[in-house]
Every structure is written in C-alpha cells, then in structure tokens.
Short mmCIF file of C-alpha atoms in Angstrom, two decimals:
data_model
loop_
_atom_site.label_atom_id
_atom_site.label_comp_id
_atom_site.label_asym_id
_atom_site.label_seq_id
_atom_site.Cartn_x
_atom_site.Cartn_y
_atom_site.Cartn_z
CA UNK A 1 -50.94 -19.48 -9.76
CA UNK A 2 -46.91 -18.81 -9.40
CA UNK A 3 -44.67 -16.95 -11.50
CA UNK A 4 -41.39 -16.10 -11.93
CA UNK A 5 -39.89 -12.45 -11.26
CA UNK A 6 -36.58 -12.36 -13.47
CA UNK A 7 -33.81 -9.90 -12.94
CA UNK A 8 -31.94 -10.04 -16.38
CA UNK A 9 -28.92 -8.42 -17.28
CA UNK A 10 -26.75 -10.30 -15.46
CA UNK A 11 -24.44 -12.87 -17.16
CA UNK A 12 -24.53 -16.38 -15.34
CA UNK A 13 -21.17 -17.61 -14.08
CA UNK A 14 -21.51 -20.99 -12.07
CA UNK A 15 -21.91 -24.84 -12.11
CA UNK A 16 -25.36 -27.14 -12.29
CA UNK A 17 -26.07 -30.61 -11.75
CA UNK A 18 -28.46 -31.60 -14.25
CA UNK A 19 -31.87 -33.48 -13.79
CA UNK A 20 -32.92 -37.07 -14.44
CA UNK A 21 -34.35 -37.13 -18.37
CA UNK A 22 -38.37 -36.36 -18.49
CA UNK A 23 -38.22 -38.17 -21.55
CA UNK A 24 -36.19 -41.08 -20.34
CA UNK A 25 -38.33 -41.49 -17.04
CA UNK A 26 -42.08 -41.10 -18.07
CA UNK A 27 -41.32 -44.42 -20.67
CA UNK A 28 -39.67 -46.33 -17.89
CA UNK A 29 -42.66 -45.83 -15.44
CA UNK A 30 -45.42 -46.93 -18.24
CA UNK A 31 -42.60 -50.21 -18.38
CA UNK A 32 -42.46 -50.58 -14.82
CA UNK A 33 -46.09 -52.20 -15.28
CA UNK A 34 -44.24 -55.02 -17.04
CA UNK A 35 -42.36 -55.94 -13.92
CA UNK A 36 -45.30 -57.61 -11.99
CA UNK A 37 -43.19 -57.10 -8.44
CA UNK A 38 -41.05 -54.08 -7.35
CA UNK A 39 -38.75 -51.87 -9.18
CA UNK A 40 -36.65 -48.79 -7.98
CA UNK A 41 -35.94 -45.86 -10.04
CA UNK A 42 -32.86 -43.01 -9.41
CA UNK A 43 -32.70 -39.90 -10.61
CA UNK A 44 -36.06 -39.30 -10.94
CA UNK A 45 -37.15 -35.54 -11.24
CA UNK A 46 -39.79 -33.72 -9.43
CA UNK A 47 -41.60 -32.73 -12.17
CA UNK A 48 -45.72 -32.23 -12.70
CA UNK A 49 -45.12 -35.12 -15.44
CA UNK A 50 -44.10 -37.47 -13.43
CA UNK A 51 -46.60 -36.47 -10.54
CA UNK A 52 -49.15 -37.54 -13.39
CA UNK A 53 -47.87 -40.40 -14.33
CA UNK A 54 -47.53 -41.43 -10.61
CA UNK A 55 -51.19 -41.28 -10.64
CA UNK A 56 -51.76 -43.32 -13.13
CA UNK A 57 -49.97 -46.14 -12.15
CA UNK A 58 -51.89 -45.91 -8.62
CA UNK A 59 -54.87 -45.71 -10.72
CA UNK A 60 -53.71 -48.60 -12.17
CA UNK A 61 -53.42 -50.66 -8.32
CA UNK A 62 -49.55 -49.89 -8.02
CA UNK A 63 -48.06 -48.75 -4.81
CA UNK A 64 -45.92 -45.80 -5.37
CA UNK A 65 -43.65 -44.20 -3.21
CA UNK A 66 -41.22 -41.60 -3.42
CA UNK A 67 -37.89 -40.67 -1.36
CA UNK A 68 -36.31 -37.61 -2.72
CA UNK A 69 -35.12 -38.82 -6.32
CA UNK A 70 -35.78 -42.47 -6.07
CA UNK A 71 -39.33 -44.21 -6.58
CA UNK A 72 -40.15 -47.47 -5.39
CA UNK A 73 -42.95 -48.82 -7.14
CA UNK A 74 -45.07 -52.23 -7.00
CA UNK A 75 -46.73 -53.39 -9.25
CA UNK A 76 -47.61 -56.77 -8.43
CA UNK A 77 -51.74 -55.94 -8.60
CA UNK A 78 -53.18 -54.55 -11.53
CA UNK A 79 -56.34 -54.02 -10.68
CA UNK A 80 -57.90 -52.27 -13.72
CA UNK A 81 -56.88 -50.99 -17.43
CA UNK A 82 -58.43 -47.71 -18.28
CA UNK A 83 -56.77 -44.57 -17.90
CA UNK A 84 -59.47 -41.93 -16.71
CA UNK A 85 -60.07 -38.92 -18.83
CA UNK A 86 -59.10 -36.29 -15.96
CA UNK A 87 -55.37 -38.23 -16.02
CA UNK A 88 -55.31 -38.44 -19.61
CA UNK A 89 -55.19 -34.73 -20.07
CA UNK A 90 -52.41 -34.17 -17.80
CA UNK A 91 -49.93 -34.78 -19.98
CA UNK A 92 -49.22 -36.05 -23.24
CA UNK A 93 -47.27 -38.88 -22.82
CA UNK A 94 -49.65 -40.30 -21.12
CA UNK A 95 -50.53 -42.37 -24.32
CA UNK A 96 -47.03 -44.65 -23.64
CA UNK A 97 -49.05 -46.35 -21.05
CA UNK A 98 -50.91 -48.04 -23.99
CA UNK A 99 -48.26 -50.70 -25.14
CA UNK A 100 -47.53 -51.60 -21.42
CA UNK A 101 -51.00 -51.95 -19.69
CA UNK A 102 -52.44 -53.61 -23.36
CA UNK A 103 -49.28 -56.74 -22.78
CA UNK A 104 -50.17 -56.65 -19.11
CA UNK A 105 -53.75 -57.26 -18.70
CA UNK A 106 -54.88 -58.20 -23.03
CA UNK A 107 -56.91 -54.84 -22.69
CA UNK A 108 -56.82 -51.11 -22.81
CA UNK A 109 -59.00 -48.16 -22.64
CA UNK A 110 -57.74 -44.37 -23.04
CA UNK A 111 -59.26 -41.33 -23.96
CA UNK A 112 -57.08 -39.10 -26.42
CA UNK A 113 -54.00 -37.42 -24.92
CA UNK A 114 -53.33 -33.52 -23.75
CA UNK A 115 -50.06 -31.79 -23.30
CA UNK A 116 -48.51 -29.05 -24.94
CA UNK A 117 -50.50 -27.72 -27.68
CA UNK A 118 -47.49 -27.90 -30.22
CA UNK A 119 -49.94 -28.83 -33.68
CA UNK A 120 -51.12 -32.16 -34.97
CA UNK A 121 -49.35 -34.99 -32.85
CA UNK A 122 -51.68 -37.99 -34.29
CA UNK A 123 -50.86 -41.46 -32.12
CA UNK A 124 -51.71 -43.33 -35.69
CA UNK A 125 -48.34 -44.80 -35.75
CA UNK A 126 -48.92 -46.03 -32.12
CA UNK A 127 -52.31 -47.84 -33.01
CA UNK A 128 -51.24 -48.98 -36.19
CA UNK A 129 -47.88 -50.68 -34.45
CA UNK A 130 -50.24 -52.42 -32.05
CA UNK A 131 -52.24 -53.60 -34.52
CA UNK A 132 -49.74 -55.32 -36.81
CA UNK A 133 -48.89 -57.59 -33.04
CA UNK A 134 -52.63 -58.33 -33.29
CA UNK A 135 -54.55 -55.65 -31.18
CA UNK A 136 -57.79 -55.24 -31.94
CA UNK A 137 -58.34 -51.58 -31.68
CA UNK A 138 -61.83 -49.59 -31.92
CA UNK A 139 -61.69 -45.59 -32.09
CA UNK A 140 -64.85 -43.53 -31.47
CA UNK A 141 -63.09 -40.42 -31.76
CA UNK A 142 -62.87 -39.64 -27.87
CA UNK A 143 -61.61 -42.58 -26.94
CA UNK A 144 -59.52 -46.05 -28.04
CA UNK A 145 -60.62 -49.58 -26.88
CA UNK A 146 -57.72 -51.95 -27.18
CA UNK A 147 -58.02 -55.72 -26.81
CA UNK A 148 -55.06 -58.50 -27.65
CA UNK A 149 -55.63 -62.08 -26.10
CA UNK A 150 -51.79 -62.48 -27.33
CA UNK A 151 -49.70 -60.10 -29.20
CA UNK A 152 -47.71 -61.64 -31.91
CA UNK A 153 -44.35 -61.20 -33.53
CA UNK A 154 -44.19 -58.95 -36.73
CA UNK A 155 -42.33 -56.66 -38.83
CA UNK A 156 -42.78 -52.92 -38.12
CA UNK A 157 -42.39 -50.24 -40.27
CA UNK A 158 -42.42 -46.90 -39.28
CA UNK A 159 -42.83 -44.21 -41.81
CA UNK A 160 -41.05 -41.63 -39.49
CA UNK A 161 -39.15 -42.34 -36.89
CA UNK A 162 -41.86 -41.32 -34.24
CA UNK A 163 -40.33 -41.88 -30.60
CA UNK A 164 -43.73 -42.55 -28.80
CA UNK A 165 -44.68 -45.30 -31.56
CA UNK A 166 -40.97 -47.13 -30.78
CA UNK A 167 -41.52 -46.67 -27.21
CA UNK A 168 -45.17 -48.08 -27.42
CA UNK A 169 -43.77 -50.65 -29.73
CA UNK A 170 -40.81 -51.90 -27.56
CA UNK A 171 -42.99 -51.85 -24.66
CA UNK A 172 -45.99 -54.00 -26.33
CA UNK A 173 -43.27 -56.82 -27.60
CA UNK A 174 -41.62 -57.23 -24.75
CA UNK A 175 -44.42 -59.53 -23.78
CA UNK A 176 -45.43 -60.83 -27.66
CA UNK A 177 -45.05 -63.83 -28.64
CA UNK A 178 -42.23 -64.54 -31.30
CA UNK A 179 -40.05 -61.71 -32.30
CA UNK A 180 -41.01 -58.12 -33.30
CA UNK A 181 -38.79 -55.97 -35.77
CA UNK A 182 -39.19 -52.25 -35.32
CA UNK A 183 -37.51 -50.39 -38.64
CA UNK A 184 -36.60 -47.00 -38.82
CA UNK A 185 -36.79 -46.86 -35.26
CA UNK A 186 -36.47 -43.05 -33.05
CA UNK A 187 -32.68 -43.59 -31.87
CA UNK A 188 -32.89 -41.07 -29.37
CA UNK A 189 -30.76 -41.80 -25.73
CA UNK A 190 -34.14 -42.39 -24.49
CA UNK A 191 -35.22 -44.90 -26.36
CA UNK A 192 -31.81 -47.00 -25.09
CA UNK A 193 -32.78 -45.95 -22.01
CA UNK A 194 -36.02 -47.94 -21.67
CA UNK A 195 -34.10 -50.78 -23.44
CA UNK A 196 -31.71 -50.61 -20.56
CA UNK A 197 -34.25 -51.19 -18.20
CA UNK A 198 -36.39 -53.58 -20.03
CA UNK A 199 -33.74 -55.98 -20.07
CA UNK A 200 -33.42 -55.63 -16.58
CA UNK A 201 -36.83 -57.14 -16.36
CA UNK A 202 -35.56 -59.95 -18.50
CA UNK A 203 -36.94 -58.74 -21.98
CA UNK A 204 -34.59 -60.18 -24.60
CA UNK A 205 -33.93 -56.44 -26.65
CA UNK A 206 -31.22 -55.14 -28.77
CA UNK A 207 -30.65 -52.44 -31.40
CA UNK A 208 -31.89 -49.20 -29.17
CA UNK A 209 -29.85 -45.74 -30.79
CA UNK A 210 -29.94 -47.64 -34.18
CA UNK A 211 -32.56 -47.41 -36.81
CA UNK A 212 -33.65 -51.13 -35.91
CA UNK A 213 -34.51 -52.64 -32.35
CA UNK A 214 -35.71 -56.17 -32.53
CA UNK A 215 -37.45 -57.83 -29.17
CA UNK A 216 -37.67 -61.26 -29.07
CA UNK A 217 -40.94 -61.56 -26.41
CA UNK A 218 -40.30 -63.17 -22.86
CA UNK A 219 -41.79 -63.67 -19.56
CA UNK A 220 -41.24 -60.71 -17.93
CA UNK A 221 -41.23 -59.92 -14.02
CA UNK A 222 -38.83 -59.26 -10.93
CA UNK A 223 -37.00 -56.97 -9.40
CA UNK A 224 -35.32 -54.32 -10.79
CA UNK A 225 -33.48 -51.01 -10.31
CA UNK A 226 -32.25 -48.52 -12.67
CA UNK A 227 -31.02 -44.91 -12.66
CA UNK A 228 -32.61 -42.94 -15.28
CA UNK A 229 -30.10 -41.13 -17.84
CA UNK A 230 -29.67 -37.67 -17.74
CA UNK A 231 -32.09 -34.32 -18.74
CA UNK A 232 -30.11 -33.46 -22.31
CA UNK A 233 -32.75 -30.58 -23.02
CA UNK A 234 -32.40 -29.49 -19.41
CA UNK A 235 -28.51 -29.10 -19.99
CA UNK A 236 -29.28 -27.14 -23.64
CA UNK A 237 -31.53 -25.04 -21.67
CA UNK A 238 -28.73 -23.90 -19.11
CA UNK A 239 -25.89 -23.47 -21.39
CA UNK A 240 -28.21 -21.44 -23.50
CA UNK A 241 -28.95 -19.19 -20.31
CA UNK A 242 -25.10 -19.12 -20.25
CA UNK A 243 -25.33 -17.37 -24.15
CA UNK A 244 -28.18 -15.46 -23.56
CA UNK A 245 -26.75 -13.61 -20.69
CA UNK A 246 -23.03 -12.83 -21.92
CA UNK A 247 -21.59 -15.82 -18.84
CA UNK A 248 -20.40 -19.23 -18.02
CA UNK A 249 -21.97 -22.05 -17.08
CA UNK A 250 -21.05 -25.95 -16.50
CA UNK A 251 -23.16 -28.71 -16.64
CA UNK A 252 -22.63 -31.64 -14.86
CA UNK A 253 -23.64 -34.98 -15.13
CA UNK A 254 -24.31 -34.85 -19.17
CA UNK A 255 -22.64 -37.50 -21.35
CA UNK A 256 -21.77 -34.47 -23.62
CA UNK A 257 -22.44 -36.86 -26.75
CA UNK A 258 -26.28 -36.38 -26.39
CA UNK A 259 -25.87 -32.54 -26.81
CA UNK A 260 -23.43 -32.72 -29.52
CA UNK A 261 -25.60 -31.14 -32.37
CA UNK A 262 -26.21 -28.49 -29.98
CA UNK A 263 -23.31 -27.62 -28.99
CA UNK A 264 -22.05 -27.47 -32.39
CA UNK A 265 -24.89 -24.86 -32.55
CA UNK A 266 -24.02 -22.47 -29.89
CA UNK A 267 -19.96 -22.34 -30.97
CA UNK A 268 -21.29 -21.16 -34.28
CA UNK A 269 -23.51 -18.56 -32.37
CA UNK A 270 -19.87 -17.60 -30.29
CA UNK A 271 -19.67 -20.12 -27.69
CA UNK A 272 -16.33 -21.84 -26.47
CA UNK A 273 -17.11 -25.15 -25.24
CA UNK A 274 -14.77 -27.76 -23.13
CA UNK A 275 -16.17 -31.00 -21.82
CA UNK A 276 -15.14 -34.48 -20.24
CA UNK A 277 -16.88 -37.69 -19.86
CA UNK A 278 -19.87 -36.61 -17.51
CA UNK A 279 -19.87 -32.58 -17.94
CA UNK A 280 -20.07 -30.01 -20.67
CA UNK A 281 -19.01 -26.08 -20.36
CA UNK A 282 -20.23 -23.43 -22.15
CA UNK A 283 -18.47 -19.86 -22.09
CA UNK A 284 -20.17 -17.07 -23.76
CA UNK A 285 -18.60 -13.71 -22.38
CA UNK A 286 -17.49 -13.03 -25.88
CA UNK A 287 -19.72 -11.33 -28.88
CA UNK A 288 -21.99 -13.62 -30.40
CA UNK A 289 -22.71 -13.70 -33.83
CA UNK A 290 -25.65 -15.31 -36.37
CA UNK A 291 -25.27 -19.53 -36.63
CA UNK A 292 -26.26 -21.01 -39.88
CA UNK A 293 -29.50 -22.60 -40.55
CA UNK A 294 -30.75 -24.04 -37.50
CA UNK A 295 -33.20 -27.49 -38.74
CA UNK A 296 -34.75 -29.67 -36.03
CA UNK A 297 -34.71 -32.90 -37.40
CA UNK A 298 -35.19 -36.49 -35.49
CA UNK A 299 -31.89 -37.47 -33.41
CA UNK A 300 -28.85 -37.24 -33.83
CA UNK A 301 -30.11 -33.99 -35.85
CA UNK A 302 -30.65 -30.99 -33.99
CA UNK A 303 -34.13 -31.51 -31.67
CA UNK A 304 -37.22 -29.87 -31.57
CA UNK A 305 -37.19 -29.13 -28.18
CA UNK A 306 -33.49 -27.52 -28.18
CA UNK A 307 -35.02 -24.87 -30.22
CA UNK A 308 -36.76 -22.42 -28.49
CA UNK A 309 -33.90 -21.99 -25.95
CA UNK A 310 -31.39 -21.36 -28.34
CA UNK A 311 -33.20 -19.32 -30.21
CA UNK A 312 -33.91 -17.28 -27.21
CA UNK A 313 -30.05 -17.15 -26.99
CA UNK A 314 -29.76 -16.01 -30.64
CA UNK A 315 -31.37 -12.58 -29.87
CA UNK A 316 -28.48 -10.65 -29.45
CA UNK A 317 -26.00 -12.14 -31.79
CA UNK A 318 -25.16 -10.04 -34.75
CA UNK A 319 -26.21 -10.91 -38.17
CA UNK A 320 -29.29 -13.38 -39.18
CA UNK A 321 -30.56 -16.64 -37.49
CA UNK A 322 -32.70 -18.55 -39.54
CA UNK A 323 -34.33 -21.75 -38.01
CA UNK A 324 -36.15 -24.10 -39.63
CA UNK A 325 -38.75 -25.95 -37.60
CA UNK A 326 -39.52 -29.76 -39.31
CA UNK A 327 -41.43 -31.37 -36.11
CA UNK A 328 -43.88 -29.93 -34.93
CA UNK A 329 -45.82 -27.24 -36.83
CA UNK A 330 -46.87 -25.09 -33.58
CA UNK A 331 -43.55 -24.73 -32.23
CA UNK A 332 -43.14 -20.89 -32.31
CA UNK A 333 -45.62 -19.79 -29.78
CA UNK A 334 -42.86 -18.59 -27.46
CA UNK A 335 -42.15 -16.18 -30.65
CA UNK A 336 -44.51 -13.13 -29.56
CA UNK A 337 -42.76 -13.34 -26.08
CA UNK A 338 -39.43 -13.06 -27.48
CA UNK A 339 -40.47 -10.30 -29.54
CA UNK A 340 -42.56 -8.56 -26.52
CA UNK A 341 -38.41 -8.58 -25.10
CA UNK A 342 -37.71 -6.81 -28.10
CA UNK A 343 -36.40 -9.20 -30.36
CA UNK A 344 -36.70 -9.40 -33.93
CA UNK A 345 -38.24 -12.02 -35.36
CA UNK A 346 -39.92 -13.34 -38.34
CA UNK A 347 -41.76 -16.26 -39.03
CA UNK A 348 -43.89 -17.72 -41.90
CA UNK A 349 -44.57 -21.39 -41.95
CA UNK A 350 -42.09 -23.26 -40.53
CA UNK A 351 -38.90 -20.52 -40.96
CA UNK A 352 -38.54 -18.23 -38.56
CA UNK A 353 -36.15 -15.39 -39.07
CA UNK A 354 -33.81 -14.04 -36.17
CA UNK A 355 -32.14 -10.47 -37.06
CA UNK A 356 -29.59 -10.10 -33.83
CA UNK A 357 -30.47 -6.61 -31.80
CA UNK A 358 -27.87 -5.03 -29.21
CA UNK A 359 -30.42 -4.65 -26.13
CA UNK A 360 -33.72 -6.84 -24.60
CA UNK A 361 -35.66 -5.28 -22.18
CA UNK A 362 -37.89 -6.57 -19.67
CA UNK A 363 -41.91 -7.16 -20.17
CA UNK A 364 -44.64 -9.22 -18.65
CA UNK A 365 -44.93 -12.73 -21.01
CA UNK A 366 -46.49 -15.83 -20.24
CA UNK A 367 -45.65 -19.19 -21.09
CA UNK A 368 -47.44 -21.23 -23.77
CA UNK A 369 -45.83 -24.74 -23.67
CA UNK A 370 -42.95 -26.12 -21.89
CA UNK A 371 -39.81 -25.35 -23.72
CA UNK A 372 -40.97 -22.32 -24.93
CA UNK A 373 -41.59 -21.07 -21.48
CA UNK A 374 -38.31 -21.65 -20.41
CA UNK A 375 -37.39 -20.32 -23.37
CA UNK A 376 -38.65 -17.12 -22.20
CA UNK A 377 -37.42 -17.70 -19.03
CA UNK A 378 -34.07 -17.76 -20.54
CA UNK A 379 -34.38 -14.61 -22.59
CA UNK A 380 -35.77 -12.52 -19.92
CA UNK A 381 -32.66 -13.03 -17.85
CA UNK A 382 -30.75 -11.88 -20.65
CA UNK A 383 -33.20 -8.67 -20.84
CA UNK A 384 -32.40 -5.20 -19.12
CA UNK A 385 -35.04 -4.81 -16.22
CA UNK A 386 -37.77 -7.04 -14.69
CA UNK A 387 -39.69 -9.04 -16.45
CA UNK A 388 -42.75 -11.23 -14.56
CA UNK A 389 -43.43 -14.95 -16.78
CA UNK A 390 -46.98 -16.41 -15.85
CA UNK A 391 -48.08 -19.98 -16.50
CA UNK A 392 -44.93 -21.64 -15.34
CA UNK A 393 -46.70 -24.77 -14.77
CA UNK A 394 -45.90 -25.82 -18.28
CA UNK A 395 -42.07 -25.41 -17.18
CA UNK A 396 -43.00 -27.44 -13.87
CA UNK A 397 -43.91 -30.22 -16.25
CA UNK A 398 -40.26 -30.88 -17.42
CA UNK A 399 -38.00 -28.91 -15.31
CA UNK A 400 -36.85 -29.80 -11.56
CA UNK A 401 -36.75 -26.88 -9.21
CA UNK A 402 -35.65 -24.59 -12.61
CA UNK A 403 -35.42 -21.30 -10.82
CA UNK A 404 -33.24 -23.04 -7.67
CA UNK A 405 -31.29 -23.98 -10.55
CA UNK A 406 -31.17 -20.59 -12.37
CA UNK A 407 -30.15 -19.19 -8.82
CA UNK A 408 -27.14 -21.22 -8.45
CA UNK A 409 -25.96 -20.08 -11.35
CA UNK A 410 -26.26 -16.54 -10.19
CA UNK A 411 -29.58 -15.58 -11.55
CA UNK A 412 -31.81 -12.77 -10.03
CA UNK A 413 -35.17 -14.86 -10.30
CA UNK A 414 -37.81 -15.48 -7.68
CA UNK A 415 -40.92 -17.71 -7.88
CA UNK A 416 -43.81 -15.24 -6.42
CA UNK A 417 -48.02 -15.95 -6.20
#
C-alpha cells in the first residue's frame, strides 16, 4: 500500500492546473447510459472513482476506452441491470447509476452503497423520487429491486436539497413520460453540469443552479461530447496548501465563482486573493489570523467538503476558529491527525474548536476519508519535519496525480511503498 513522505515547512510558491470535477464526472458517466450510441468526455480525471465507475458501465455491456483525459464510451448494448456487490462498495456514488440504468432498461438491482464513512448518508430521498415517477421499489435491507414499465411525470419535493436525489431525479426524467418538477433542487455547478450534457443527448431540461429544474421527458440517444467542468474542491484544497504553508499559489482553470464562499473564507483567515475569468490566486506569506464561524451549508454556502482543508489551514492562525459542521455528522475524523501535528482542537457534536498555535510538527497519520486525508496532507506540509500519511487511496479516489501536483508547487512530498 503507498504513502506519502511530506517535507513540510516549506511555503508553496507556484501555479496548478486544476482537475476535471469528481463530482461533475461520476453523474455524467451514470448519464452516458442514456445516450444509447457513443459519447466522448474531456477532462476526465484519473481518479480510483472513476476507475469504478468505468467498471460498472462495462459491467453494464458498454465499451469504454480511455486516452489520457478523454473517454470514449458506447453504450449502444446494455446487456444487463444489476450492479454487483463487489462494484457497489467501491464507491459511494455508485448509487447515481440507479435513475439512469432504471429509464434505460424499466429495471434495477443494487446492493447498498460504500464510500467514505462520513455518518448516516440514507438514499431515501433517491427511492422516494423514483417512486413518485412510478418505480416500483422493494428493499430487503441489503439490497433494492427497482422496476418501472414507464416512469411518469410528477411533482418532486425534496425536503433537503440532497445532490444525489436531484442527480438521480434529473437522470430518471429525462426518459419519463410528461414533465417532472424537481423543487428545492441541490444547485451545485455540478448539477448544471449534467444538465449541460443531458441536453446534449436531446433531454428537454432547464432550471440547473436554481432551486427548481423541470425535465420535460424525450427520446434520448446520439452522439455527444462534453468537457466536464472543473475540480472546485481540488482548487480549495491547493490554495489552502498555499495558507497552510505561509506561500503562493495560482489555480488555473477555476471559474473563481464556484469557490467564492471559500475564498471569502481564507481572506478572513489572512489571505489576499486576485482572480480573472478562468484562475484564482491565493497569497498567504502574511500572518494569518482566526476567520469567523465557519458553517457548511448546501451551495452557494460554504461546502462540506471545503472543510477539512481549510481547517487544516486554520492551525496556525492566531486567535479561535470555530467551524460548524451541518452535513455530514462524521466529518471530523481527520481531527486526531491534525491534532497528532500538534494542533489544537476541540470538538463536541458538530462544533469543532480551532485555537491557532505558532509551530506543527511532523508525525505518522493516516487518512480516514478523502478530504480529510488531503486534509492532512495539507497540514503536514505546513508541519516542521517529516511526516509519513498512510491510506492515501481514499485521496486517489478524488484527486488526480495530487502529490505531482503538490510538487509543482514546490512541495517536498514523495509517494513511497
């Protein structure tokens, strides 16, 4: 298993390209099964995520093949509907396959999800939104039979705006018959991402990045080709590296608009920030100093997965941090690491408390989940000494090449057995 040796102490100074959006692609694949012929996707990262989700979609009969950053995938033959158990644990997201395979083929058959153990992530709203289009759905516990011999349109009404559900939704209406009203709908980039390329396949769609998408169904199928939107937690990650560490670091290819809670973050913590249309900058050689309350909150509020990176570059600055974590209620399990650094931190329930200390030093940590391993990751290179992080396969689920990265920005970090 491979780790990471991190030199920290030295502050970053450089410029990064940043990835094509995890979140954006792994949707966009589960749609490509809409397409019934070919489609090409850009910008698509090498992550273990999308490795997964490459192998269900062969599972599925799809031919799949990838050059560099660009898949080419057929999916003219469907050839079955289940998603094995083996697959299903690979990732969580594996679940948005439901909506797409259920309008493809009138059938579906998963077990429940894995991923990042980050507390209760119930797909209730996802089986509840299929069943208001007609699904009949049966539940056993370990795994969900699906059958629709035509989805229908309806009204649905999400009681939070959960992005899977919308995704699931969107995806399962493309195909319905009549028209299907999603309220209070995730707005995230991603979620107009897969809109863009649904309509691409001819799905009549509007309203993605508002709190109501309506699909009116349509035949769907053709070619298509579509470049995936850039990695916005990917670029929060870096800049944070950039605070951490006392440097300066530009991020390119980020519509700076998706990071803008963020950012607003990290000037409070000391940042200066400049941007244009496609990068963002983030300057940190000056003292940091505590933020105000930090709440995660769905988008455009500050996200759940921005958090353990910018706490990690919170450490250091002088005063109090507080954060207050409204997503997910397992989302401090990169805390002990931090604190293993030497960082001082406090958490009960969903606050965590952040007092700022002048020095981190290096330790041996391993990574629990994906953001809070590169959460670590960050903090260790803003540690004194060498620090070893284990388990980076959870960052290898949503980061491409993340140490090559780190290294053109001047980091000391190696990726040893």
């Amino acid at each position: 298993m491979n780790k990471l040796r991190i030199t920290g102490g030295r502050p970053l100074d450089g410029s990064v390209h940043v990835q094509g959006a995890k979140n954006s692609v792994l949707p966009i694949l589960a749609a490509s099964i809409l397409a019934k012929g070919e489609t090409v996707i850009h910008s698509c990262p090498q992550l273990s995520d999308v490795d997964a989700a490459v192998r269900i979609l062969q599972h599925f009969g799809c031919t799949v093949t990838r050059f560099g950053h660009t898949l080419y995938i057929d999916s003219r033959e469907i050839t079955c509907c289940d998603i094995p158990e083996n697959l299903m644990k690979e990732m969580r997201s594996s679940v948005i396959f439901l909506g797409a395979i259920l309008a493809r083929t009138g059938e579906a058959v998963l077990s429940r999800p894995g991923g990042c153990e980050l507390g209760p992530r119930p797909i209730d709203l996802h089986l509840s939104s299929l069943r208001a289009m007609g699904a009949q759905i049966t539940d056993n516990g370990n795994s969900i039979l699906c059958r629709a011999e035509r989805l229908h349109g309806c009204t649905i009404c999400l009681p939070t705006p959960s992005v899977g559900a919308t995704e699931n939704s969107m995806l399962a209406a493309a195909c319905a018959d009549g028209t299907v009203t999603i309220v209070n709908a995730a707005r995230e980039p991603e979620i107009w991402d897969l809109q863009e390329y649904l309509k691409k396949l001819g799905a009549r769609i509007c309203g993605a990045g508002t709190k109501e998408i309506t699909v009116e169904g349509a035949r769907l199928g053709g070619f298509a080709e579509h470049t995936v939107i850039p990695d916005r937690i990917a670029a929060v990650t870096y800049l944070s590296a950039a605070a951490a560490t006392g440097g300066r670091v530009e991020v390119t290819g980020i519509n700076p608009w998706y990071i803008s809670t963020v950012a607003d973050t990290l000037c409070q913590l000391g940042c200066a920030f400049s941007s244009g249309s496609d990068f963002v900058c983030a300057d940190a050689r000056g003292a940091l100093h505590a933020a105000e309350l930090i709440e995660t909150r769905p988008y455009p509020g500050f996200p759940t997965d921005a958090q353990p990176p910018v706490m990690a570059a919170s450490l250091k600055a002088a005063g109090t941090t507080v954060f207050s974590e409204n997503i997910f209620t397992n989302r401090y399990r990169h805390v002990p690491g931090l604190v293993r650094l030497g960082a001082d931190i406090k958490v009960s329930g969903r606050i965590a408390v952040v007092n700022g200390v002048p020095e981190l030093h290096a330790a041996g940590l391993a990574a629990t989940d994906l953001r809070g391993g590169a959460a670590l990751a960050v903090a260790a290179l803003g540690a004194q000494g060498v620090s070893v992080l284990s388990d980076i396969q959870h960052i290898d689920r949503g980061y491409d090449d993340f140490d090559g990265c780190l290294r053109a920005l001047g980091a000391q970090i190696q990726r040893i057995d």
